[in-house]
Amino acid sequence: MIEYENLGELNKSFFEEYKISFEKTLNSGWYILGKNVKQFEEEFAAYHQTKYCIGVGSGLDALILSLKTFNFERDSEVIVPSNTYIATILSILHCGLKPVLVEPDLKTYNIDPQKIEEKISSKTKAIMIVHLYGKSCDMSPILALKEKYHLALIEDCAQSHGAKYFGKLTGTFGEFGAFSFYPTKNLGALGDAGAVLTPDFAFTQSIKRLRNYGSDVKYYNEIVGYNSRLQEVQAGFLSIKLRHLDEINAHKQKLAKIYFENLKDDFTKPVDDKNYFDVFHIFNIRHTKRDKLKEYLLKNGIKTEIHYPVPPHKQKAMEGIIIEKDFPISEEIHATTLSLPISFYHTEDDIYRVIEAMNKF
Ligand SMILES: *Cc1c(COP(=O)(O)O)cnc(C)c1O
């Protein structure tokens, strides 16, 4: 059986380092927002050659606290891709703002920059982009629109740790880069965790306040805050894994290359463009008989996933919230996409076995 993912196997090579770090934290007697968090924040900012990083409780919180910082008027509009994971849209709703969905480009699965401008109104305050599956969005036209309409830019980098656009790392283009370290992500912790990157000192102060009950000094609350603090054990694990992030991404890129070179053309593969340093959080293909293919692969001992089976505008939770229903490209992707095994622990042989089965379909 080739599993889609196995978090125990994925982390196995880090276990020895993790145990040492865990024991140190255990003995330290300090478990939230301490030395480990500070160290990881510095390392993660340095990795991105950006100024500040603030550790938070999850990827969703990283998005919410980023948006919250701007204090946009209620019902202001935020542009967001229509085929993202629901968390991106939830962050907008939790801030009392209105998500305005823009269709993706069917080749990259990322927001189609050509379709953004027609959705911008006098109420639009921000663009929240998602570097989906590990590939950066097409940033040049997005940055041009940001300038032209004076919009804030928040990047959802939950799937793009280490991904680059013309050599520049995702998470460093906008006011905020919001990261998730959910265990399955390329830089995954052993529980929930997240972080925000920003080049701006005042924004850093805002996020730090928001994550800790709106307080700068203990028991003195300046604003209505949250509890979204990064834990010491997770930060310790993340510092260790960050040192291996490039190796993790390189491994996934090597496996992706095997798919690119050997999968037959019946399957629609992602675009492979050297200007996009894609870290393949997910390697997806598209096929009209997707469900049959998934079943066939399972019969052949290969597990796959669908990212995602239901687009946001069709989720029950969005009834009465997302009124517009005309998103044919999103629906096309959701109906045909299939994610193939591409974990850090998968071997080249595993991938050749997947390809062999697929090419006989
Ligand atoms: C995982 C993910 C999130 C949410 O991260 P959590 O840490 O689970 O809160 C947000 N956006 C995208 C695109 C994701 O894949």
Coordinates of C-alpha atoms and ligand atoms in Angstrom, one line a residue:
M1 CA 0.0 0.0 0.0
I2 CA 1.3 3.5 -0.9
E3 CA -0.4 5.9 1.5
Y4 CA -1.1 9.4 0.5
E5 CA 0.6 10.7 3.7
N6 CA 1.9 9.2 6.9
L7 CA 2.9 11.9 9.5
G8 CA 4.8 9.4 11.6
E9 CA 6.9 8.4 8.7
L10 CA 7.2 11.9 7.5
N11 CA 8.7 13.1 10.8
K12 CA 10.8 10.0 11.6
S13 CA 14.1 11.4 10.5
F14 CA 13.6 14.3 12.9
F15 CA 12.6 12.3 16.0
E16 CA 16.0 12.3 17.7
E17 CA 16.3 16.1 17.4
Y18 CA 12.7 16.5 18.5
K19 CA 13.2 14.4 21.6
I20 CA 16.2 16.5 22.7
S21 CA 14.2 19.7 22.1
F22 CA 11.1 18.4 23.9
E23 CA 13.1 17.4 27.0
K24 CA 14.7 20.8 27.1
T25 CA 11.4 22.6 26.9
L26 CA 9.9 20.2 29.5
N27 CA 12.7 21.0 31.9
S28 CA 12.5 24.8 31.2
G29 CA 9.1 25.1 32.9
W30 CA 8.1 27.8 30.4
Y31 CA 5.6 26.6 27.8
I32 CA 4.1 29.5 25.9
L33 CA 5.7 32.5 24.2
G34 CA 9.2 32.0 25.5
K35 CA 12.7 31.5 24.2
N36 CA 11.9 28.9 21.6
V37 CA 9.2 31.1 20.1
K38 CA 11.5 34.1 19.9
Q39 CA 14.2 32.0 18.3
F40 CA 11.9 30.5 15.7
E41 CA 10.4 33.9 14.9
E42 CA 13.9 35.3 14.3
E43 CA 14.9 32.2 12.2
F44 CA 11.7 32.3 10.1
A45 CA 12.1 36.0 9.4
A46 CA 15.7 35.5 8.5
Y47 CA 14.9 32.6 6.2
H48 CA 12.6 35.0 4.3
Q49 CA 15.0 37.9 4.5
T50 CA 12.2 39.9 5.9
K51 CA 12.1 41.9 9.2
Y52 CA 9.5 40.4 11.5
C53 CA 7.8 37.2 12.2
I54 CA 5.2 36.7 14.9
G55 CA 4.2 33.2 16.0
V56 CA 0.5 32.5 16.5
G57 CA -1.8 29.6 17.2
S58 CA -2.8 28.5 13.7
G59 CA -2.9 29.4 10.0
L60 CA -6.5 30.6 10.3
D61 CA -5.4 32.9 13.2
A62 CA -2.5 34.2 11.2
L63 CA -5.0 35.3 8.5
I64 CA -7.5 36.7 11.0
L65 CA -5.0 38.7 13.0
S66 CA -3.4 40.1 9.8
L67 CA -6.8 41.3 8.5
K68 CA -7.9 42.6 11.9
T69 CA -4.8 44.8 12.1
F70 CA -6.2 47.1 9.3
N71 CA -9.4 47.8 11.2
F72 CA -11.4 48.0 8.0
E73 CA -14.9 49.3 8.2
R74 CA -17.6 46.6 8.6
D75 CA -18.7 45.1 5.2
S76 CA -15.6 46.3 3.4
E77 CA -14.7 43.9 0.6
V78 CA -11.8 41.6 0.3
I79 CA -10.9 39.9 -3.0
V80 CA -10.1 36.2 -2.5
P81 CA -9.8 33.2 -4.9
S82 CA -12.9 31.1 -5.4
N83 CA -11.1 27.8 -5.2
T84 CA -9.2 28.1 -1.9
Y85 CA -9.5 26.1 1.2
I86 CA -12.3 27.4 3.3
A87 CA -10.0 28.9 6.0
T88 CA -9.1 31.9 3.8
I89 CA -12.7 32.9 3.4
L90 CA -13.5 32.2 7.1
S91 CA -10.8 34.7 8.1
I92 CA -12.6 37.4 6.1
L93 CA -16.0 36.6 7.6
H94 CA -14.6 36.5 11.2
C95 CA -13.4 40.0 10.7
G96 CA -16.9 41.2 9.7
L97 CA -15.8 41.7 6.1
K98 CA -17.2 40.6 2.7
P99 CA -15.4 38.0 0.6
V100 CA -15.5 38.8 -3.1
L101 CA -14.6 35.6 -5.0
V102 CA -12.4 35.7 -8.1
E103 CA -12.0 32.7 -10.4
P104 CA -8.6 30.9 -10.7
D105 CA -6.6 30.4 -13.9
L106 CA -7.3 26.8 -15.0
K107 CA -3.6 26.3 -15.7
T108 CA -2.1 27.4 -12.4
Y109 CA -5.1 26.9 -10.1
N110 CA -4.2 30.3 -8.6
I111 CA -6.3 33.5 -8.7
D112 CA -6.5 34.8 -12.3
P113 CA -5.0 38.3 -12.2
Q114 CA -7.0 39.3 -15.3
K115 CA -10.3 38.7 -13.5
I116 CA -9.5 40.8 -10.3
E117 CA -10.1 44.3 -11.6
E118 CA -13.7 43.8 -12.6
K119 CA -14.4 42.8 -9.0
I120 CA -12.9 45.8 -7.4
S121 CA -15.4 48.4 -6.1
S122 CA -15.3 51.5 -3.9
K123 CA -15.7 49.1 -0.9
T124 CA -12.7 46.9 -1.8
K125 CA -9.9 47.3 0.8
A126 CA -7.7 44.3 0.4
I127 CA -6.6 41.4 -1.8
M128 CA -6.1 38.1 0.0
I129 CA -4.2 35.7 -2.3
V130 CA -3.5 32.0 -1.8
H131 CA -0.4 30.4 -3.2
L132 CA -2.2 27.1 -3.7
Y133 CA -0.6 23.6 -3.9
G134 CA 2.8 25.2 -3.3
K135 CA 3.0 27.4 -6.4
S136 CA 3.2 31.2 -6.1
C137 CA 0.5 33.4 -7.6
D138 CA 1.4 35.5 -10.6
M139 CA 2.6 38.5 -8.5
S140 CA 3.4 41.2 -11.0
P141 CA -0.1 42.0 -12.2
I142 CA -1.4 41.6 -8.6
L143 CA 1.1 44.1 -7.2
A144 CA 0.2 46.5 -10.0
L145 CA -3.5 46.3 -9.0
K146 CA -2.5 46.8 -5.3
E147 CA -0.7 50.0 -6.3
K148 CA -3.4 51.3 -8.6
Y149 CA -6.2 50.9 -6.1
H150 CA -4.2 51.3 -2.9
L151 CA -5.2 47.9 -1.6
A152 CA -3.7 45.9 1.3
L153 CA -2.2 42.6 0.3
I154 CA -2.3 39.5 2.5
E155 CA -0.7 36.3 1.3
D156 CA -2.1 33.0 2.5
C157 CA 1.1 30.9 2.5
A158 CA -0.3 27.9 4.3
Q159 CA 0.8 25.7 1.3
S160 CA 3.8 27.6 0.0
H161 CA 6.7 27.5 2.6
G162 CA 9.8 28.2 0.6
A163 CA 8.0 28.8 -2.8
K164 CA 9.4 31.6 -4.9
Y165 CA 8.2 33.9 -7.7
F166 CA 11.1 35.0 -9.9
G167 CA 13.4 34.3 -7.0
K168 CA 11.4 36.1 -4.3
L169 CA 9.9 34.1 -1.5
T170 CA 6.1 34.0 -1.0
G171 CA 5.0 35.8 2.1
T172 CA 7.3 38.8 1.4
F173 CA 5.2 40.6 -1.3
G174 CA 2.4 42.0 0.8
E175 CA 1.9 43.7 4.2
F176 CA 1.4 40.2 5.6
G177 CA 2.4 36.7 4.8
A178 CA 0.2 34.3 6.9
F179 CA 1.6 30.7 7.4
S180 CA 0.1 27.5 8.8
F181 CA 2.3 24.8 10.4
Y182 CA -0.5 22.3 10.5
P183 CA 1.2 18.9 10.6
T184 CA 0.7 18.0 6.9
K185 CA 2.2 21.3 5.5
N186 CA 5.7 21.4 4.0
L187 CA 6.8 23.0 7.3
G188 CA 4.6 21.1 9.7
A189 CA 4.6 21.1 13.5
L190 CA 3.3 18.3 15.7
G191 CA 0.1 20.1 16.4
D192 CA -1.5 23.4 15.5
A193 CA 0.7 26.4 14.9
G194 CA 1.0 29.4 12.6
A195 CA 3.0 32.6 12.0
V196 CA 2.7 36.0 10.4
L197 CA 5.5 37.7 8.4
T198 CA 5.6 41.4 8.0
P199 CA 8.2 44.1 7.1
D200 CA 6.5 46.7 9.3
F201 CA 7.2 47.3 12.9
A202 CA 3.9 48.8 13.8
F203 CA 2.1 45.8 12.3
T204 CA 4.3 43.5 14.4
Q205 CA 3.1 45.3 17.6
S206 CA -0.5 44.9 16.5
I207 CA -0.2 41.2 15.9
K208 CA 1.6 40.7 19.2
R209 CA -1.1 42.5 21.0
L210 CA -3.9 40.7 19.2
R211 CA -2.5 37.2 19.8
N212 CA -2.3 37.9 23.6
Y213 CA -5.6 39.3 24.7
G214 CA -4.9 42.8 23.3
S215 CA -2.3 43.3 25.9
D216 CA 1.3 44.7 25.9
V217 CA 1.7 44.5 29.6
K218 CA 0.2 41.6 31.6
Y219 CA -3.3 42.3 32.9
Y220 CA -3.5 45.7 31.0
N221 CA -5.7 45.3 27.9
E222 CA -5.4 48.0 25.1
I223 CA -7.7 46.4 22.5
V224 CA -10.2 43.5 22.2
G225 CA -7.8 40.7 21.5
Y226 CA -7.6 36.9 21.1
N227 CA -5.7 34.0 22.6
S228 CA -3.6 32.8 19.7
R229 CA -0.1 32.1 21.1
L230 CA 2.5 29.8 19.7
Q231 CA 3.6 27.0 22.1
E232 CA 7.2 26.5 23.1
V233 CA 7.3 22.8 22.2
Q234 CA 5.9 23.5 18.7
A235 CA 8.4 26.4 18.2
G236 CA 11.2 24.1 19.2
F237 CA 10.1 21.5 16.7
L238 CA 9.7 24.1 14.0
S239 CA 13.2 25.5 14.4
I240 CA 14.5 22.0 13.8
K241 CA 12.3 21.4 10.8
L242 CA 13.1 24.8 9.3
R243 CA 16.7 23.7 9.0
H244 CA 15.5 20.9 6.8
L245 CA 12.8 22.8 4.8
D246 CA 14.9 23.2 1.7
E247 CA 15.7 19.5 1.8
I248 CA 12.0 18.7 2.2
N249 CA 11.1 20.9 -0.7
A250 CA 13.9 19.6 -2.9
H251 CA 12.7 16.0 -2.3
K252 CA 9.2 16.9 -3.3
Q253 CA 10.5 18.7 -6.4
K254 CA 12.5 15.6 -7.3
L255 CA 9.4 13.4 -7.0
A256 CA 7.3 16.0 -9.0
K257 CA 9.9 15.8 -11.8
I258 CA 9.4 12.1 -12.0
Y259 CA 5.7 12.6 -12.4
F260 CA 6.2 15.3 -15.0
E261 CA 8.5 13.2 -17.1
N262 CA 6.7 9.9 -16.9
L263 CA 3.0 10.4 -16.5
K264 CA 1.2 10.1 -19.8
D265 CA -0.5 13.1 -21.3
D266 CA -4.0 11.8 -20.6
F267 CA -3.6 13.4 -17.2
T268 CA -3.5 17.2 -17.1
K269 CA -0.4 18.1 -15.1
P270 CA 0.3 21.4 -13.4
V271 CA 2.2 24.0 -15.4
D272 CA 6.0 23.6 -15.0
D273 CA 7.5 27.1 -15.3
K274 CA 11.1 27.8 -14.1
N275 CA 10.1 31.3 -12.9
Y276 CA 7.9 29.6 -10.3
F277 CA 9.9 27.8 -7.7
D278 CA 7.1 25.4 -6.9
V279 CA 7.4 23.5 -3.6
F280 CA 4.6 20.9 -4.4
H281 CA 2.7 20.9 -1.2
I282 CA 0.3 19.0 -3.4
F283 CA 1.0 17.4 -6.8
N284 CA -2.4 17.3 -8.6
I285 CA -3.5 16.1 -12.0
R286 CA -6.8 16.6 -13.6
H287 CA -8.9 13.9 -15.4
T288 CA -12.5 13.8 -16.5
K289 CA -12.9 10.3 -14.9
R290 CA -11.4 11.5 -11.6
D291 CA -13.6 9.4 -9.3
K292 CA -13.1 6.2 -11.4
L293 CA -9.3 6.9 -11.4
K294 CA -9.3 7.4 -7.6
E295 CA -11.1 4.1 -7.1
Y296 CA -8.9 2.2 -9.6
L297 CA -5.7 3.5 -7.8
L298 CA -7.1 2.4 -4.4
K299 CA -7.7 -1.1 -5.8
N300 CA -4.1 -1.0 -6.9
G301 CA -2.9 -0.1 -3.4
I302 CA -2.5 3.6 -3.9
K303 CA -4.2 6.2 -1.8
T304 CA -4.9 9.7 -3.2
E305 CA -6.8 12.8 -2.0
I306 CA -9.0 15.4 -3.5
H307 CA -8.1 19.1 -2.8
Y308 CA -11.0 19.9 -2.6
P309 CA -14.2 18.0 -3.3
V310 CA -16.6 20.9 -2.7
P311 CA -15.8 24.5 -3.7
P312 CA -16.4 27.2 -1.0
H313 CA -19.5 28.7 -2.8
K314 CA -21.2 25.3 -2.6
Q315 CA -20.5 24.6 1.1
K316 CA -23.5 24.5 3.4
A317 CA -21.8 27.0 5.7
M318 CA -21.7 29.6 2.9
E319 CA -25.5 29.5 2.2
G320 CA -26.7 33.1 2.3
I321 CA -23.1 34.4 2.6
I322 CA -21.7 33.7 -0.8
I323 CA -24.6 34.6 -3.0
E324 CA -22.9 34.5 -6.4
K325 CA -22.8 31.0 -7.8
D326 CA -21.2 31.4 -11.2
F327 CA -17.8 29.9 -10.7
P328 CA -17.4 27.4 -13.6
I329 CA -13.6 27.2 -13.5
S330 CA -13.6 26.4 -9.7
E331 CA -16.2 23.8 -10.3
E332 CA -14.3 22.2 -13.1
I333 CA -11.2 22.0 -10.9
H334 CA -13.1 20.5 -8.0
A335 CA -14.7 17.9 -10.2
T336 CA -11.5 16.8 -11.9
T337 CA -8.6 17.3 -9.6
L338 CA -6.7 14.4 -7.9
S339 CA -3.8 14.8 -5.5
L340 CA -1.0 12.1 -5.9
P341 CA 1.3 10.9 -3.2
I342 CA 4.3 13.3 -2.8
S343 CA 5.3 13.2 0.9
F344 CA 8.9 13.8 2.1
Y345 CA 9.0 10.1 3.1
H346 CA 7.9 8.7 -0.3
T347 CA 10.7 7.2 -2.3
E348 CA 11.3 7.5 -6.1
D349 CA 10.2 3.8 -6.3
D350 CA 6.9 4.7 -4.7
I351 CA 6.3 7.4 -7.3
Y352 CA 7.3 5.0 -10.2
R353 CA 4.7 2.5 -8.8
V354 CA 2.0 5.2 -8.8
I355 CA 3.0 6.2 -12.4
E356 CA 3.0 2.6 -13.6
A357 CA -0.6 2.0 -12.3
M358 CA -1.8 5.4 -13.6
N359 CA -0.4 4.9 -17.1
K360 CA -2.4 1.6 -17.4
F361 CA -5.7 3.4 -16.5
Ligands
LIG1 C1 -4.1 24.7 6.0 C2 -4.6 26.0 5.4 C3 -5.1 27.0 6.1 C4 -5.4 27.0 7.6 O1 -4.3 26.6 8.4 P1 -4.7 26.0 9.9 O2 -3.3 26.0 10.5 O3 -5.3 24.7 9.7 O4 -5.6 27.0 10.6 C5 -5.4 28.2 5.5 N1 -5.3 28.3 4.2 C6 -4.9 27.3 3.4 C7 -4.8 27.5 1.9 C8 -4.6 26.1 3.9 O5 -4.2 25.1 3.2

